[in-house]
Tab-separated table of C-alpha atoms and ligand atoms in Angstrom:
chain	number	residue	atom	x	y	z
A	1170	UNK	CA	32.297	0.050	-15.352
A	1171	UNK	CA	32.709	2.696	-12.739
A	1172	UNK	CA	29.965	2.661	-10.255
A	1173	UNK	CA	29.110	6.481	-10.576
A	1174	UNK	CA	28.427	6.281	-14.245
A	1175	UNK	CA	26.182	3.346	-13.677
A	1176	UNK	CA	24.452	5.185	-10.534
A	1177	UNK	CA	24.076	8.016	-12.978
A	1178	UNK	CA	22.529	5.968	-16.228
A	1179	UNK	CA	20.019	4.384	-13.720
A	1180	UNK	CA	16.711	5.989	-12.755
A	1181	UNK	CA	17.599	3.902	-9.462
A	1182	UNK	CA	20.208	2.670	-7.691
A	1183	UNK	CA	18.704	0.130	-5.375
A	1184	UNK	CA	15.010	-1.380	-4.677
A	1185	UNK	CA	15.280	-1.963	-1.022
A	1186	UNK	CA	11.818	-1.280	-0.515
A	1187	UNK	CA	8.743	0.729	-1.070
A	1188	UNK	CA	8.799	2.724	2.502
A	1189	UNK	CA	9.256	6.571	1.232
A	1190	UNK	CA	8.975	6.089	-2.372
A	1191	UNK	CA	6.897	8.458	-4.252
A	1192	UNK	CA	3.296	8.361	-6.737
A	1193	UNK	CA	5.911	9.300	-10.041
A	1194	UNK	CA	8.364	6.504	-9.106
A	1195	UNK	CA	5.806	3.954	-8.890
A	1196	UNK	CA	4.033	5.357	-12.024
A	1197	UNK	CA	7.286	5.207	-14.483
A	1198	UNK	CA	7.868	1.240	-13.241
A	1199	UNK	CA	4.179	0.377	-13.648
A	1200	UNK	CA	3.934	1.829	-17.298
A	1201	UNK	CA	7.269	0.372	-18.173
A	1202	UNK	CA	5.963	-2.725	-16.792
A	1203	UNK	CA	3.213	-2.471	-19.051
A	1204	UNK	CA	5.602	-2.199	-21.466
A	1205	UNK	CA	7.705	-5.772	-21.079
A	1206	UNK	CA	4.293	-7.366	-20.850
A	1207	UNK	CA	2.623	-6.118	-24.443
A	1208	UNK	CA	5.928	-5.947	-26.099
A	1209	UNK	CA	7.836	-9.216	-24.820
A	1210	UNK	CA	5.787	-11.065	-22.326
A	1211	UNK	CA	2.858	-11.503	-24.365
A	1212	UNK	CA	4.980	-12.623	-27.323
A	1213	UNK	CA	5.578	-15.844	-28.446
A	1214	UNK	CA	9.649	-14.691	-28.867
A	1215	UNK	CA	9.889	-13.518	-25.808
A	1216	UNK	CA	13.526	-11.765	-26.302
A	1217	UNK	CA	15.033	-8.115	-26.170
A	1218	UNK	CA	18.402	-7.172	-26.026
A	1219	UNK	CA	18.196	-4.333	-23.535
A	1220	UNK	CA	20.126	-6.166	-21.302
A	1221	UNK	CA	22.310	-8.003	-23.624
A	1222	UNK	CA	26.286	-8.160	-21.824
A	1223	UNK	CA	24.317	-7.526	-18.663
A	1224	UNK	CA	24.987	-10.234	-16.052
A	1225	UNK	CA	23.347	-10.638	-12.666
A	1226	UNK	CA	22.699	-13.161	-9.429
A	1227	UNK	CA	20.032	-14.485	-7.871
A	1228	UNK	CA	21.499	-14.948	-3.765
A	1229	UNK	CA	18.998	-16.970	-2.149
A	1230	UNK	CA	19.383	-17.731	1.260
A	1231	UNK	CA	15.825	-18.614	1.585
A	1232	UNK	CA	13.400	-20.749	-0.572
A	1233	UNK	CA	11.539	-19.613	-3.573
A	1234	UNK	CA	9.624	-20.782	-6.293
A	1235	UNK	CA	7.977	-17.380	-7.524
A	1236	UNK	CA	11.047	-14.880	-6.661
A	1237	UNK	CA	13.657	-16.301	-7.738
A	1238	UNK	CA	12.579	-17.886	-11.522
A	1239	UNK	CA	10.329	-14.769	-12.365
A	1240	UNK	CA	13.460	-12.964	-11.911
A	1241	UNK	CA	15.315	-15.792	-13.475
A	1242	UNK	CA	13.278	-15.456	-16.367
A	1243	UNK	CA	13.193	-11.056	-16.927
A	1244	UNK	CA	16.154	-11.133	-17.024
A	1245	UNK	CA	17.033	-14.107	-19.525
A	1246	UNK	CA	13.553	-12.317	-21.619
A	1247	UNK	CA	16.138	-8.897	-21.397
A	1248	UNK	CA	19.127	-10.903	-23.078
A	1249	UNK	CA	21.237	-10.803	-19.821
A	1250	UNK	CA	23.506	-13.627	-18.066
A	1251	UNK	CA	21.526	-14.603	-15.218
A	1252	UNK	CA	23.457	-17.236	-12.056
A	1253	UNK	CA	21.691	-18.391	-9.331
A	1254	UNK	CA	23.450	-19.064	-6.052
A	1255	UNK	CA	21.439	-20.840	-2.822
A	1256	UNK	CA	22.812	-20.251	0.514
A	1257	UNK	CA	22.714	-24.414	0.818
A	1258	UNK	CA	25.547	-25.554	-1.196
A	1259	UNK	CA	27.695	-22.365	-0.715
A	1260	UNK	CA	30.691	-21.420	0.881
A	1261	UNK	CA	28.309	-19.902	3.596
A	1262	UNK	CA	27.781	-23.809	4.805
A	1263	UNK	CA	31.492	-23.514	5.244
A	1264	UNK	CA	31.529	-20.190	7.628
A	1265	UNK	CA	31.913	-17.826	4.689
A	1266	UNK	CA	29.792	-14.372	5.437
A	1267	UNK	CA	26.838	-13.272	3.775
A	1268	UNK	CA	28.797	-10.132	2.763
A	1269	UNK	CA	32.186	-11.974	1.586
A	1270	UNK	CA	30.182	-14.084	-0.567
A	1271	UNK	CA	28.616	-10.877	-1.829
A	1272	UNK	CA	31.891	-9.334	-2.451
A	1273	UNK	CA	33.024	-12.189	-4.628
A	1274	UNK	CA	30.246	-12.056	-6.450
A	1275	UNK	CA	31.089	-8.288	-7.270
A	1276	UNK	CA	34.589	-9.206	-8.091
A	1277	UNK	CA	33.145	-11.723	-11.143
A	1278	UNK	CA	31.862	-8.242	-12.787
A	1279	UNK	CA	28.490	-8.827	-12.600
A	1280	UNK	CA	26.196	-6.279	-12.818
A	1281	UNK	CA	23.345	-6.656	-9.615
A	1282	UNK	CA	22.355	-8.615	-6.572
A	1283	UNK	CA	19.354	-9.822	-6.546
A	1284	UNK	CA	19.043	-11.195	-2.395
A	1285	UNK	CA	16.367	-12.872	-0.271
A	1286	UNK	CA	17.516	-13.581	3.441
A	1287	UNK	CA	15.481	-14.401	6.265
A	1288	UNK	CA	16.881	-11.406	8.148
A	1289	UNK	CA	15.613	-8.199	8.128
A	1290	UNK	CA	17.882	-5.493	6.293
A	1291	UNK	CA	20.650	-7.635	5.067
A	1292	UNK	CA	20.051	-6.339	1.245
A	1293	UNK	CA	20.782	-2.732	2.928
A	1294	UNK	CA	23.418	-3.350	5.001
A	1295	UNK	CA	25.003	-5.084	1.615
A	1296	UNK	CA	24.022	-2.163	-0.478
A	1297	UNK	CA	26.705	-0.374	1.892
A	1298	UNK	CA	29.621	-2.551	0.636
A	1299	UNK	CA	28.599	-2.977	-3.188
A	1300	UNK	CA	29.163	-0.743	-6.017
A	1301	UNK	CA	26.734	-2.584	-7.610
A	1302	UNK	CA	22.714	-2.415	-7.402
A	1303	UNK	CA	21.409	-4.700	-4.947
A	1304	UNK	CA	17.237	-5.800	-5.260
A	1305	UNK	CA	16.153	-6.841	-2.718
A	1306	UNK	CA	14.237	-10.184	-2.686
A	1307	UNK	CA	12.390	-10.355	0.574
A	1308	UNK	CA	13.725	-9.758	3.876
A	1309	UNK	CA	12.993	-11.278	7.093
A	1310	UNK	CA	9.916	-9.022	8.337
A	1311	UNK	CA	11.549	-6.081	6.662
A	1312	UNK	CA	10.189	-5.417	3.236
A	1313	UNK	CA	9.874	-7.855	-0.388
A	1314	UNK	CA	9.343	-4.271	-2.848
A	1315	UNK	CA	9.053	-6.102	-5.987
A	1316	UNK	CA	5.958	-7.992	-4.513
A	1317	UNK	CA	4.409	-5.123	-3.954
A	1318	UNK	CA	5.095	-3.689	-7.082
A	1319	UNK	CA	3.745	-6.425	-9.150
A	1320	UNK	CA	0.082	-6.277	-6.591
A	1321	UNK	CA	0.128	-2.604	-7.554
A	1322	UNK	CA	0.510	-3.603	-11.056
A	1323	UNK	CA	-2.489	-6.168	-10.957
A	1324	UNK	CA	-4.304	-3.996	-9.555
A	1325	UNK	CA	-3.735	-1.052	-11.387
A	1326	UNK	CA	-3.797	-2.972	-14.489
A	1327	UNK	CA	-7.673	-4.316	-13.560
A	1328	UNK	CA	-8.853	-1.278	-12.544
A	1329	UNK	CA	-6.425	1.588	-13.912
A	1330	UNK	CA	-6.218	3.885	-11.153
A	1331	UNK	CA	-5.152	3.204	-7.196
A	1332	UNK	CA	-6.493	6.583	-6.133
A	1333	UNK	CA	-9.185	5.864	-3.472
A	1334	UNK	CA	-9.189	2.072	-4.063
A	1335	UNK	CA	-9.515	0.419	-0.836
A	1336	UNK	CA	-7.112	-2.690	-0.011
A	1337	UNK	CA	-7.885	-4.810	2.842
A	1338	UNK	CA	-4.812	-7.118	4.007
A	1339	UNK	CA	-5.691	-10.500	5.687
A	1340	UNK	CA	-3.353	-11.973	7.922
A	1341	UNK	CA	0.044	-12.294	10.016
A	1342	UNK	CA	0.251	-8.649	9.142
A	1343	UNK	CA	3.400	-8.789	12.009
A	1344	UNK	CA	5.712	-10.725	10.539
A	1345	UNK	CA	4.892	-10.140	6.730
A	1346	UNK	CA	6.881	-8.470	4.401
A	1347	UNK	CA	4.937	-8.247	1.241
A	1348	UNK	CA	2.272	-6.471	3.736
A	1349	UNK	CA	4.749	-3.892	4.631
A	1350	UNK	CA	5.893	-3.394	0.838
A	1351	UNK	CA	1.967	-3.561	-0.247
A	1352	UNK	CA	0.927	-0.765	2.535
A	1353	UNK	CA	3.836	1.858	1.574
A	1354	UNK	CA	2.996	0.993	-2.474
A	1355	UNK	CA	-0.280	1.350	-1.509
A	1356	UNK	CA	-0.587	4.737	0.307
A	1357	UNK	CA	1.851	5.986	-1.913
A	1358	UNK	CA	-0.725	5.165	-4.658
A	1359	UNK	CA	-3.424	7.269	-2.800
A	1360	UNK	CA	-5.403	3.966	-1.922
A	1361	UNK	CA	-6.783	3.577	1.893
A	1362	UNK	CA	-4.937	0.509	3.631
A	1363	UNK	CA	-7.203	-1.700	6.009
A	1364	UNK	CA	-5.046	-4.004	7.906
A	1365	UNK	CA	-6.874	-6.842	9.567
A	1366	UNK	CA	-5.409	-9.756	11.687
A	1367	UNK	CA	-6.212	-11.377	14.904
A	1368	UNK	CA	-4.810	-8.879	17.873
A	1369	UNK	CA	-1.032	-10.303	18.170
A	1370	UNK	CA	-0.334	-10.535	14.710
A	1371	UNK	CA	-1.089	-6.412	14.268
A	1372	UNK	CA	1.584	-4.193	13.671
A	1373	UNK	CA	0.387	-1.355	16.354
A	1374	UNK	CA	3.820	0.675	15.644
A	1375	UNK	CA	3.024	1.586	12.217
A	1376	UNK	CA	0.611	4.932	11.957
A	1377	UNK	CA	0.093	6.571	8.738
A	1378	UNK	CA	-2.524	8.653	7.118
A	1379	UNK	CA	-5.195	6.061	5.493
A	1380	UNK	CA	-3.934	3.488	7.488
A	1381	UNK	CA	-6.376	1.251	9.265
A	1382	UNK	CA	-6.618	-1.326	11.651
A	1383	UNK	CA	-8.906	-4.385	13.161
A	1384	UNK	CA	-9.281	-7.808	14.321
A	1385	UNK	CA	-12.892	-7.455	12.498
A	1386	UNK	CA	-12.432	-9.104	8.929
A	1387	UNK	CA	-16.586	-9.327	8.636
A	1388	UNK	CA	-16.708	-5.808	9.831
A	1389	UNK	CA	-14.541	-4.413	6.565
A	1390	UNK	CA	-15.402	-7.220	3.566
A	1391	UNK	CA	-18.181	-4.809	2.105
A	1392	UNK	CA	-15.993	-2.055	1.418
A	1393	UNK	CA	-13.216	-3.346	0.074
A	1394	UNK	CA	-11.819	-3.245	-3.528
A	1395	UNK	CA	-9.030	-5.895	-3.168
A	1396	UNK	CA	-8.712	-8.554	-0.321
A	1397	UNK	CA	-4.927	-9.203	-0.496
A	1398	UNK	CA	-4.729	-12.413	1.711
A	1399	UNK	CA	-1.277	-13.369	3.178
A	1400	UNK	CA	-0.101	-17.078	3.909
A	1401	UNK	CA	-0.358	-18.315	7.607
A	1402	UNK	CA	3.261	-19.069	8.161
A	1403	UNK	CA	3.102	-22.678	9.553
A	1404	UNK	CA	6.549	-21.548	11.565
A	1405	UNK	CA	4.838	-19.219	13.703
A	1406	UNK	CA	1.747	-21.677	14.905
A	1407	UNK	CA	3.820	-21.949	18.132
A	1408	UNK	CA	3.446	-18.222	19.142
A	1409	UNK	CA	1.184	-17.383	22.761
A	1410	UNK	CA	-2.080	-16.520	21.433
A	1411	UNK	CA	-2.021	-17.810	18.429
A	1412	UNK	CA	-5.402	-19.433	16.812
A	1413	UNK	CA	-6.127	-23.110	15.941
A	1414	UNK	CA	-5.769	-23.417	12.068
A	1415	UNK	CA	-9.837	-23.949	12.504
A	1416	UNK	CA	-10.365	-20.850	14.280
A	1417	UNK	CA	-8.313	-18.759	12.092
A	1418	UNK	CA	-10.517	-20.180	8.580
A	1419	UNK	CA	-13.162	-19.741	10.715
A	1420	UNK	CA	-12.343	-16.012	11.568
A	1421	UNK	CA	-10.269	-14.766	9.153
A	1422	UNK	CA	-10.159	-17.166	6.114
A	1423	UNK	CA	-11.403	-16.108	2.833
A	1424	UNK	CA	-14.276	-18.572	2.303
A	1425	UNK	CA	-16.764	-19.215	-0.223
A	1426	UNK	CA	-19.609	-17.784	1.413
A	1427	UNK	CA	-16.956	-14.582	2.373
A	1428	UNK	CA	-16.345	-14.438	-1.021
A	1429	UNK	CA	-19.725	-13.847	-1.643
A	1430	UNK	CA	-20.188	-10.348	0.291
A	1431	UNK	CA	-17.323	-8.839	-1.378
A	1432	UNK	CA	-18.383	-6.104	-3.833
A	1433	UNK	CA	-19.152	-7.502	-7.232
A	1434	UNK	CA	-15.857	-5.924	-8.622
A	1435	UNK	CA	-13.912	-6.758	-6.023
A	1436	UNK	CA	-10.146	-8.058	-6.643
A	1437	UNK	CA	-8.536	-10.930	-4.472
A	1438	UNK	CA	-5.057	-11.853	-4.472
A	1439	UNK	CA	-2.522	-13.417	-2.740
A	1440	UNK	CA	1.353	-13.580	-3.102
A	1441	UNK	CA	1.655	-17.484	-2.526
A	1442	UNK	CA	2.288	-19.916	-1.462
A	1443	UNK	CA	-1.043	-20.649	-0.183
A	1444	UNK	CA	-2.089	-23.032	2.507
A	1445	UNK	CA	-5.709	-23.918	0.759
A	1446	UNK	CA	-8.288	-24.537	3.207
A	1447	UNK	CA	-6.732	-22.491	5.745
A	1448	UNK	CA	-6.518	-18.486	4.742
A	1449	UNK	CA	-8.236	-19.079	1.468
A	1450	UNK	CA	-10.914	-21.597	-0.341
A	1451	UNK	CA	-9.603	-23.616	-3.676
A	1452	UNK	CA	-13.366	-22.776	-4.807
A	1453	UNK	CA	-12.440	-18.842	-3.867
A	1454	UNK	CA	-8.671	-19.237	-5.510
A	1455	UNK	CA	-10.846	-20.310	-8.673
A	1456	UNK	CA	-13.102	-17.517	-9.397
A	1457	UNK	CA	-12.929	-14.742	-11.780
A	1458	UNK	CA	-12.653	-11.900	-8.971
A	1459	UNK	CA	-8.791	-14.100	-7.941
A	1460	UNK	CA	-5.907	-12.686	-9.979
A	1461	UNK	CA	-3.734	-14.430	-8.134
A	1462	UNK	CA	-2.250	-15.737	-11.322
A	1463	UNK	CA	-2.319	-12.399	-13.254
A	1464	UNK	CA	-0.219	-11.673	-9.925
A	1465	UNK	CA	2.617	-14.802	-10.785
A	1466	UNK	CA	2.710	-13.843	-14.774
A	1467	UNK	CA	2.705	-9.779	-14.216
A	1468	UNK	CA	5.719	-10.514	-11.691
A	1469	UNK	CA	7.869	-11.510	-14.658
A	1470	UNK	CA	7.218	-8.157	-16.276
A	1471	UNK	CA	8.038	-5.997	-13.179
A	1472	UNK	CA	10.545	-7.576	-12.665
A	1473	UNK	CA	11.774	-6.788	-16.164
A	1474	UNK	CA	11.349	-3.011	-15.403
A	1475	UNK	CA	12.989	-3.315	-12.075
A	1476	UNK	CA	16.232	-4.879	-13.733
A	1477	UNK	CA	16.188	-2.535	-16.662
A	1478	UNK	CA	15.687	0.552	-14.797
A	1479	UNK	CA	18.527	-0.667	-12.083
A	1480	UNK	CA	20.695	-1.965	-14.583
A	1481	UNK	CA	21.028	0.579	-16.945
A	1482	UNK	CA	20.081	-0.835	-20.106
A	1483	UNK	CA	18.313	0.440	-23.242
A	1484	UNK	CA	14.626	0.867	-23.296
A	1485	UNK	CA	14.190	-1.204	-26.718
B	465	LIG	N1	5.495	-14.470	-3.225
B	465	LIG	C1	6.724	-14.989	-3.032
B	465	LIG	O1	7.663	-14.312	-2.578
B	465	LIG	O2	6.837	-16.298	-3.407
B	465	LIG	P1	8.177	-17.136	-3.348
B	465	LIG	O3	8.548	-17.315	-1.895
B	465	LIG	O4	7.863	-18.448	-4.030
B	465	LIG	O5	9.247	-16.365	-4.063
């Protein structure tokens, strides 16, 4: 299939991120998202055929429990062929490149990339070789867009509009990805973006209109509409200036009794995995304000409009 036809069929080519994408775009994915979930999801035969003779891979060069089967699984619920490839066990471990083992990939026919790497901008810079759409999967520090779609879609599922909702992020805003992809969705959405961290971990080069920033977590709780609270990454606990694991719950953890000053409405997520105990309660991951599992099931069906909108296929 000729790569221009495709790139014309598609509503788009490639989901790199969420960084300059517009209130329309994010509306068509998040109704269409809506769709897969009533129409197939939900179902107890979960099947379509809009993807039927579509094939695709999963590239993994980092782990993934979430990513990589809710993928798995929209596009198996679509009717396509669905591979997944690890970066441990392939040719890479042999001195293969990241983009050779792309290219081969290509050259089997199949239809998309799906690619997590843990450095930033590889899915772009392989975008450049492909003739194929390429999803990116998380990258490094960079972006993970289909994260931030499906926190877009809780939310906007739970309270069916972003306009003026207020989302405070929690965490190592610095070297997060699904905080970048979550602030662009976001703003895009006409929400107001609080980010909130301890002083090292803020990004001070990002500035955008309703963008905010503080060290303060206590100072912002009241107003918020959704907490989304981001994983301590146990790999960065040797930076300068870092806090204890104790002073960080203590700080900036979603307790209990924080739990408790949040607006009776409020929404709290979190992308996973967690650390419990550390940036969030069990009791807290357990209440009826969490959706962090309406988060894990509507990622199946965003996913599903991400592949079907990329891939070209019917919208039965
Ligand atoms: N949220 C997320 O990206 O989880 P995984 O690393 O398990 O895919």
């Amino acid at each position: 299939m000729p790569s221009a036809w495709r790139k014309k069929e598609s509503a788009i080519n490639n989901l790199l991120g969420l960084e300059g994408v517009d209130r329309l775009f994010l509306e068509s994915l998040l109704e269409e998202a809506a769709g897969m979930k009533r129409d197939i999801v939900g179902k107890s035969r979960k099947k379509s055929t809009a993807l039927k003779g579509r094939a695709f891979v999963n590239l993994f060069f980092e782990p993934s429990t979430r990513t990589r089967t809710s993928f798995e699984l929209a596009g198996k619920y679509l009717g396509a062929d669905v591979v997944n490839v690890q970066g441990k066990g392939s040719s890479v471990e042999k001195g293969e490149t990241v983009y050779d083992t792309a290219l081969n990939i290509q050259a089997m026919q199949v239809d998309g990339l799906v690619v997590r790497h843990p450095a930033s901008g590889v899915p772009a810079q392989l975008q450049a070789y492909l003739d194929i759409p390429v999803i990116n999967g998380g990258d490094g520090f960079h972006e993970h867009p289909t994260q931030g779609l499906l926190d877009l879609f809780t939310v906007w599922e739970a309270r069916q509009s972003l306009r003026d909702c207020h989302l405070v992020i929690v965490g190592d805003i610095l070297h997060s990805r699904v905080a970048r992809s979550d602030l662009w969705g976001f703003l895009a959405m006409g929400a107001h973006v609080t980010l909130v961290a301890p002083a090292i971990w803020l990004p001070t080069e990002i500035r955008e209109t309703g963008l905010e920033m503080t060290s303060n977590l206590d100072n912002v709780l009241a107003a918020a509409d959704v907490v989304q609270v981001l994983r301590i990454q146990k790999e960065r606990r040797s930076m300068r200036g870092m806090p204890s694991v104790e002073e960080y719950r203590a700080r900036w953890g979603i307790t209990e009794e924080r739990a408790q000053r949040l607006k009776q409405d409020a929404l709290i997520l979190h992308p996973g995995p967690q650390n419990r105990g550390v940036e969030i309660d069990s009791a807290v991951m357990a209440q009826k304000a969490s959706k962090i599992w309406d988060q894990v099931e509507n990622g199946v069906a965003v996913r599903m409009a991400v592949l079907r909108q990329l891939m070209g296929g019917s919208h039965e």
